[in-house]
Each structure stands twice: as C-alpha cells, then as structure tokens.
PDB file of C-alpha atoms in Angstrom:
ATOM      1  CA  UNK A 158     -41.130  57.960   1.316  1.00 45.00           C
ATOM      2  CA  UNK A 159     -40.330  58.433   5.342  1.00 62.00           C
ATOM      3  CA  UNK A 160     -41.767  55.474   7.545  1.00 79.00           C
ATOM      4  CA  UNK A 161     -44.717  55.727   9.920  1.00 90.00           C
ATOM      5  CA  UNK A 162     -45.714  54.932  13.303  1.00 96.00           C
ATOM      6  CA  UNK A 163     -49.016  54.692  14.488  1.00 97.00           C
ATOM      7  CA  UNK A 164     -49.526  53.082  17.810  1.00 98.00           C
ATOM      8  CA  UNK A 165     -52.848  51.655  20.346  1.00 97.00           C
ATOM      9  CA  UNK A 166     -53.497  51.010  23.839  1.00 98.00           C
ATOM     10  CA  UNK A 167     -56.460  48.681  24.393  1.00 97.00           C
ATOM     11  CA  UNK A 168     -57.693  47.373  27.274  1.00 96.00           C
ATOM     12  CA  UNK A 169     -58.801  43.897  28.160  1.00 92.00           C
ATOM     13  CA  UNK A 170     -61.197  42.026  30.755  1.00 92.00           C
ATOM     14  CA  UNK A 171     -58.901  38.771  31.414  1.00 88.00           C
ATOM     15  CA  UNK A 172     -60.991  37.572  34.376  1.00 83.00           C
ATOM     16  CA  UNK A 173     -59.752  35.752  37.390  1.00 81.00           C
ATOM     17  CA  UNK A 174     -58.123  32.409  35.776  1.00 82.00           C
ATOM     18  CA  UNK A 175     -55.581  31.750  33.457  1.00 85.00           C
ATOM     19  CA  UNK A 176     -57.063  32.172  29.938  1.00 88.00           C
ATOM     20  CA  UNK A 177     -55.945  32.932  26.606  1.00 93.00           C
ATOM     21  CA  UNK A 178     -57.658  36.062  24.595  1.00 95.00           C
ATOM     22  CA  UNK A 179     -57.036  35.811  20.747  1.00 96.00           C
ATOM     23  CA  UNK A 180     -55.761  39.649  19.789  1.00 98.00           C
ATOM     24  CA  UNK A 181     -56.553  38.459  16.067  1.00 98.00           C
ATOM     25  CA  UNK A 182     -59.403  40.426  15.018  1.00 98.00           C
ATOM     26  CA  UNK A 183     -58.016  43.675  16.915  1.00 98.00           C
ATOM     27  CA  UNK A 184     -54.626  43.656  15.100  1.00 98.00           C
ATOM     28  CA  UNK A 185     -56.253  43.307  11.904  1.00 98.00           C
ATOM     29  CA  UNK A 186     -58.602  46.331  12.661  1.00 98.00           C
ATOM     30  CA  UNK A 187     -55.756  47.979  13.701  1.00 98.00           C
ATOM     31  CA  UNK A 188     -53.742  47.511  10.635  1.00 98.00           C
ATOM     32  CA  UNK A 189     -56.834  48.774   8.770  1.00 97.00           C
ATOM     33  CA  UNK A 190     -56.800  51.968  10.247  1.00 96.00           C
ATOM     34  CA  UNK A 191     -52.758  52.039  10.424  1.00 97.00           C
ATOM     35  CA  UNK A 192     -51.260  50.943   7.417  1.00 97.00           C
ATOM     36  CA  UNK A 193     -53.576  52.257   4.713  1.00 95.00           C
ATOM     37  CA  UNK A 194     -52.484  48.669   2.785  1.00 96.00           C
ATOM     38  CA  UNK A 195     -48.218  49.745   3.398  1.00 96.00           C
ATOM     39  CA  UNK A 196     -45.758  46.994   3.861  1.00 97.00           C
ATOM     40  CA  UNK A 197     -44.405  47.048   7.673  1.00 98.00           C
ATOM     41  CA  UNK A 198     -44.470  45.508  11.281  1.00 98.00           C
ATOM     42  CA  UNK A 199     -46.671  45.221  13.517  1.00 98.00           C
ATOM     43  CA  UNK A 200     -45.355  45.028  17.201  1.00 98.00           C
ATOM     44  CA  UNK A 201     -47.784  43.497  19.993  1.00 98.00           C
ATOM     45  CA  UNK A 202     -46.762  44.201  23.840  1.00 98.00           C
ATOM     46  CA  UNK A 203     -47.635  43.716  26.638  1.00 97.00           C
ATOM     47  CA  UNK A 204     -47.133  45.710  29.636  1.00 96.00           C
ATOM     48  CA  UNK A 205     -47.315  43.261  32.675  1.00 91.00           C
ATOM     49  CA  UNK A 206     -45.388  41.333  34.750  1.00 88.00           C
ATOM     50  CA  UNK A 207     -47.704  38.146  34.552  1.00 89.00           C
ATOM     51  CA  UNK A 208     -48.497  37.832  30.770  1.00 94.00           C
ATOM     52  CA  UNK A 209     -47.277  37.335  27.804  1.00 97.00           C
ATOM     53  CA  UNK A 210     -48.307  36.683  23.529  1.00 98.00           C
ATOM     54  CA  UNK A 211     -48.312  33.797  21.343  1.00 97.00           C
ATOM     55  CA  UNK A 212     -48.252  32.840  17.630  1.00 97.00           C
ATOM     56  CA  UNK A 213     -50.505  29.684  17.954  1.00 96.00           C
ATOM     57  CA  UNK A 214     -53.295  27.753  16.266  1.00 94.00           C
ATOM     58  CA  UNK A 215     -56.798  27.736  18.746  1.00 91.00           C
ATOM     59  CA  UNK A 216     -59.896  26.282  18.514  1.00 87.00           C
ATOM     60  CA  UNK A 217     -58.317  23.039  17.684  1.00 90.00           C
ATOM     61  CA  UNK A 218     -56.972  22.143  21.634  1.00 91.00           C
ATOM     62  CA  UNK A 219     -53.602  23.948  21.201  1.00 92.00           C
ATOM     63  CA  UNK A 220     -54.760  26.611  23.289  1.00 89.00           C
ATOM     64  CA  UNK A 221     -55.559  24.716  26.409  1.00 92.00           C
ATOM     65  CA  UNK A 222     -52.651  22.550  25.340  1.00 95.00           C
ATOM     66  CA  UNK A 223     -50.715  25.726  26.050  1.00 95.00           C
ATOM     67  CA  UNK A 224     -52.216  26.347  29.279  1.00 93.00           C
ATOM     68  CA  UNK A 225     -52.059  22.924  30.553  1.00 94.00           C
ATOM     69  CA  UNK A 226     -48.359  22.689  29.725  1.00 94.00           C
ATOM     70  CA  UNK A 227     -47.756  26.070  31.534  1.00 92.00           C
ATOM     71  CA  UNK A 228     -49.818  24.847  34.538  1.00 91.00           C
ATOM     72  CA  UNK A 229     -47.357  21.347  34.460  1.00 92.00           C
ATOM     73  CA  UNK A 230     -44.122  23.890  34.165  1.00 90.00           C
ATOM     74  CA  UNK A 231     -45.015  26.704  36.394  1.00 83.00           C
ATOM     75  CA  UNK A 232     -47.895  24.789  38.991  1.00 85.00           C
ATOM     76  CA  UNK A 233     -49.865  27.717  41.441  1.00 80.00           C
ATOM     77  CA  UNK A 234     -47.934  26.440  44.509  1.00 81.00           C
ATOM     78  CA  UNK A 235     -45.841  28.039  47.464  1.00 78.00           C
ATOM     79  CA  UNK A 236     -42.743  27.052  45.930  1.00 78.00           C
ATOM     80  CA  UNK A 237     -42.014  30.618  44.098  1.00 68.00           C
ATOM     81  CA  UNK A 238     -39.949  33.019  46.360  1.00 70.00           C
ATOM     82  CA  UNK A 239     -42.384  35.741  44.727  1.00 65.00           C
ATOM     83  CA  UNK A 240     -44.971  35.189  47.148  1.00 62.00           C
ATOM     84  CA  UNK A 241     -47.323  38.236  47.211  1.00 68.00           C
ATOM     85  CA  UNK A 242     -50.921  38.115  46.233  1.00 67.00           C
ATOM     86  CA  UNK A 243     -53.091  34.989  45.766  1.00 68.00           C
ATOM     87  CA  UNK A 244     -51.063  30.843  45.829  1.00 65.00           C
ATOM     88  CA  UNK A 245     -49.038  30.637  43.120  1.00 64.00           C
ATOM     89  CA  UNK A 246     -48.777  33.940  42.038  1.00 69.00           C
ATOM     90  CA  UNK A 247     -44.784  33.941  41.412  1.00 73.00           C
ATOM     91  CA  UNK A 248     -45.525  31.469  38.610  1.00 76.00           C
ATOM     92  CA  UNK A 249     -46.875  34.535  36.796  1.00 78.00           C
ATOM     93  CA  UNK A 250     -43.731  36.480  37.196  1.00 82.00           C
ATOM     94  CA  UNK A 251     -41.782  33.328  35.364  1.00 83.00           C
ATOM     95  CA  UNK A 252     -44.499  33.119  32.599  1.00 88.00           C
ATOM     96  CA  UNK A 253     -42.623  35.640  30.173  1.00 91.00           C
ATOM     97  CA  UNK A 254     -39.480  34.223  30.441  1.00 92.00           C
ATOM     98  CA  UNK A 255     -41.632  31.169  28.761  1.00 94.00           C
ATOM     99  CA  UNK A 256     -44.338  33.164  26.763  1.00 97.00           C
ATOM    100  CA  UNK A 257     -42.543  36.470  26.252  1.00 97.00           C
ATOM    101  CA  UNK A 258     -44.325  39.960  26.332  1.00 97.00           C
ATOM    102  CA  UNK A 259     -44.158  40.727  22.424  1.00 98.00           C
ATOM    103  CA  UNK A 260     -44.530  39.516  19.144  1.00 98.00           C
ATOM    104  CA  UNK A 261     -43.430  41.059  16.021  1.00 98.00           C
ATOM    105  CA  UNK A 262     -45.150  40.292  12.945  1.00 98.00           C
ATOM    106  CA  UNK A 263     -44.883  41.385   9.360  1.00 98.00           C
ATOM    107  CA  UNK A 264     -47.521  42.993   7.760  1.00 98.00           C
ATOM    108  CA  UNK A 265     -48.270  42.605   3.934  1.00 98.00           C
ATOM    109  CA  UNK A 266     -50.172  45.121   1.719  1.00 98.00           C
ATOM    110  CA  UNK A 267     -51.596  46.561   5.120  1.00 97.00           C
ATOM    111  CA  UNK A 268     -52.847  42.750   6.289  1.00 97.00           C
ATOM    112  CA  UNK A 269     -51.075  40.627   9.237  1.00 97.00           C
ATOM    113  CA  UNK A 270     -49.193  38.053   7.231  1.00 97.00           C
ATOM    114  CA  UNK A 271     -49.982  34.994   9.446  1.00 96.00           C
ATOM    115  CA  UNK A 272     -49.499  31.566   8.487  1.00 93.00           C
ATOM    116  CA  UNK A 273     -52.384  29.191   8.278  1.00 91.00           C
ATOM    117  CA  UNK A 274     -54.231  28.449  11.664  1.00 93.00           C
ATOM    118  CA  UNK A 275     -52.178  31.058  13.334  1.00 96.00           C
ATOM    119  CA  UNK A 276     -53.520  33.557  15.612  1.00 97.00           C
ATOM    120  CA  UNK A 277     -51.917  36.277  17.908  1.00 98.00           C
ATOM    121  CA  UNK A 278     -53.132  35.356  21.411  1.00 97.00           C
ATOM    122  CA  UNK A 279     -52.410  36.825  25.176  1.00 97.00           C
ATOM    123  CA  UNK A 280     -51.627  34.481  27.621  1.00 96.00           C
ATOM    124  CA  UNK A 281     -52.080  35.183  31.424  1.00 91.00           C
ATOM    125  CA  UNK A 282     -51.985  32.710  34.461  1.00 84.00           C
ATOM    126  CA  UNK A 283     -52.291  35.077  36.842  1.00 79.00           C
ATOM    127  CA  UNK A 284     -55.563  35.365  38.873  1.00 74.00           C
ATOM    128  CA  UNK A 285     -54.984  38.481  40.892  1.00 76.00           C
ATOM    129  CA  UNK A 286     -55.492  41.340  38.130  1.00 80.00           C
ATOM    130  CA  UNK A 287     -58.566  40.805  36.456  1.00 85.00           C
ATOM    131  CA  UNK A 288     -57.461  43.575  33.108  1.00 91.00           C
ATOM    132  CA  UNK A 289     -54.881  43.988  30.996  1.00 94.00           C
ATOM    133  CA  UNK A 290     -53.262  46.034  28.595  1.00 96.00           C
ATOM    134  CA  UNK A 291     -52.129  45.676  25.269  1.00 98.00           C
ATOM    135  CA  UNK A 292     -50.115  48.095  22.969  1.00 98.00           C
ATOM    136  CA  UNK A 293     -50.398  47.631  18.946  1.00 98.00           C
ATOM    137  CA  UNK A 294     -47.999  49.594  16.656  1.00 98.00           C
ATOM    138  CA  UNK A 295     -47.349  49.717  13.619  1.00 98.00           C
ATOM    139  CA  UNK A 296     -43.978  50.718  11.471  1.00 98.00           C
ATOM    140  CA  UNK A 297     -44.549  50.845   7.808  1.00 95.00           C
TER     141      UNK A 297
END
C-alpha cells in the first residue's frame, strides 16, 4: 500500500512576550483526522524567523525553565547586529539555531508516540509579531 500525506496550516495568537503554546492536543486531533490509526510521522514546522518547537515536559516548571534559560543565553539587549523592530529583537533570529523550527515525531497506530510527560510545544521570544503559524503533516 502507497504512503500518504496529509498536511495543516493553523494559526496561533502568541501575544506580545515570549511564551510557550503546547501544540499537544492539535497534533493529536490532527493525527485523528490524518492517519485513520496508520503507522507514520508526523512533522511539526514552523515558518518564522523568531520561533521554534520543543519535545518537553510543562506544567511541572520546565517550561519557564526553558524560557528563563533562553532569556540568560539570548538577553533582549542592543547587542544583536539584527537590530530592527522592538530591543532585543535579534535574539529571536538566534532562537532556532537553539530551539529549531521542526520536530519529527513517530506516530503509532494513528497516535503521537510521546514519551511520558512529553509535550510538543512552540517557543517564541519575540514580542513584535503577535501570530504565528504552524504546519502539521503527516506521512504514513
């Protein structure tokens, strides 16, 4: 049997601070619709310059662990050459060098196969662009 791609755009509020947004719940429904319980991968991406997605435990502190280490590595100074838009702004454009713009995950019997405590999450530090954009798709 030939494979199958199925692919999503959705759209996200991030806000105006840095901020995680777990994806979790939306790559699950996803995969419900998708992969019709198939074996496959899910691919999670990002389309911006200032974000990026995590595999990472939250609710527990890791999550603003995560932010507060990428505020201590990339601080919203005047020290980045990149210096359009609001202070600090070239830190973004560094973030997914750090926190890179995918994530590709296996998916078992048509469910995300994610390890205990694990969740998919998008990371953005940036303040100036207030929505984002997110592309699922599966191949199973």
């Amino acid at each position: 049997m030939a494979g199958t791609f199925t692919t999503r755009t959705i759209n996200m509020a991030t806000g105006a601070t840095e901020t995680m947004h777990d994806l979790t719940n939306a790559c699950s429904a996803f995969l419900r619709e998708a992969a019709h319980g198939r074996n496959g991968l899910l691919n999670v991406f990002t389309p911006h310059a200032t974000s990026g997605l995590a595999v990472i435990e939250t609710g527990a502190g890791s999550d603003d662990d995560l932010l507060a280490a990428l505020r201590g590595i990339l601080p919203a100074d005047d020290r980045w050459r990149d210096r359009h838009g609001s202070p600090g702004h070239g830190s973004g454009h560094v973030l997914p060098a750090l926190v890179p713009p995918h994530a590709t995950l296996p998916v078992v019997d048509g469910e995300l196969e994610l390890g205990t405590s694990q969740s998919v999450v998008l990371v953005t530090t940036e303040r100036d662009s207030p929505e984002r954009q997110v592309r699922l798709s599966f191949l199973g």
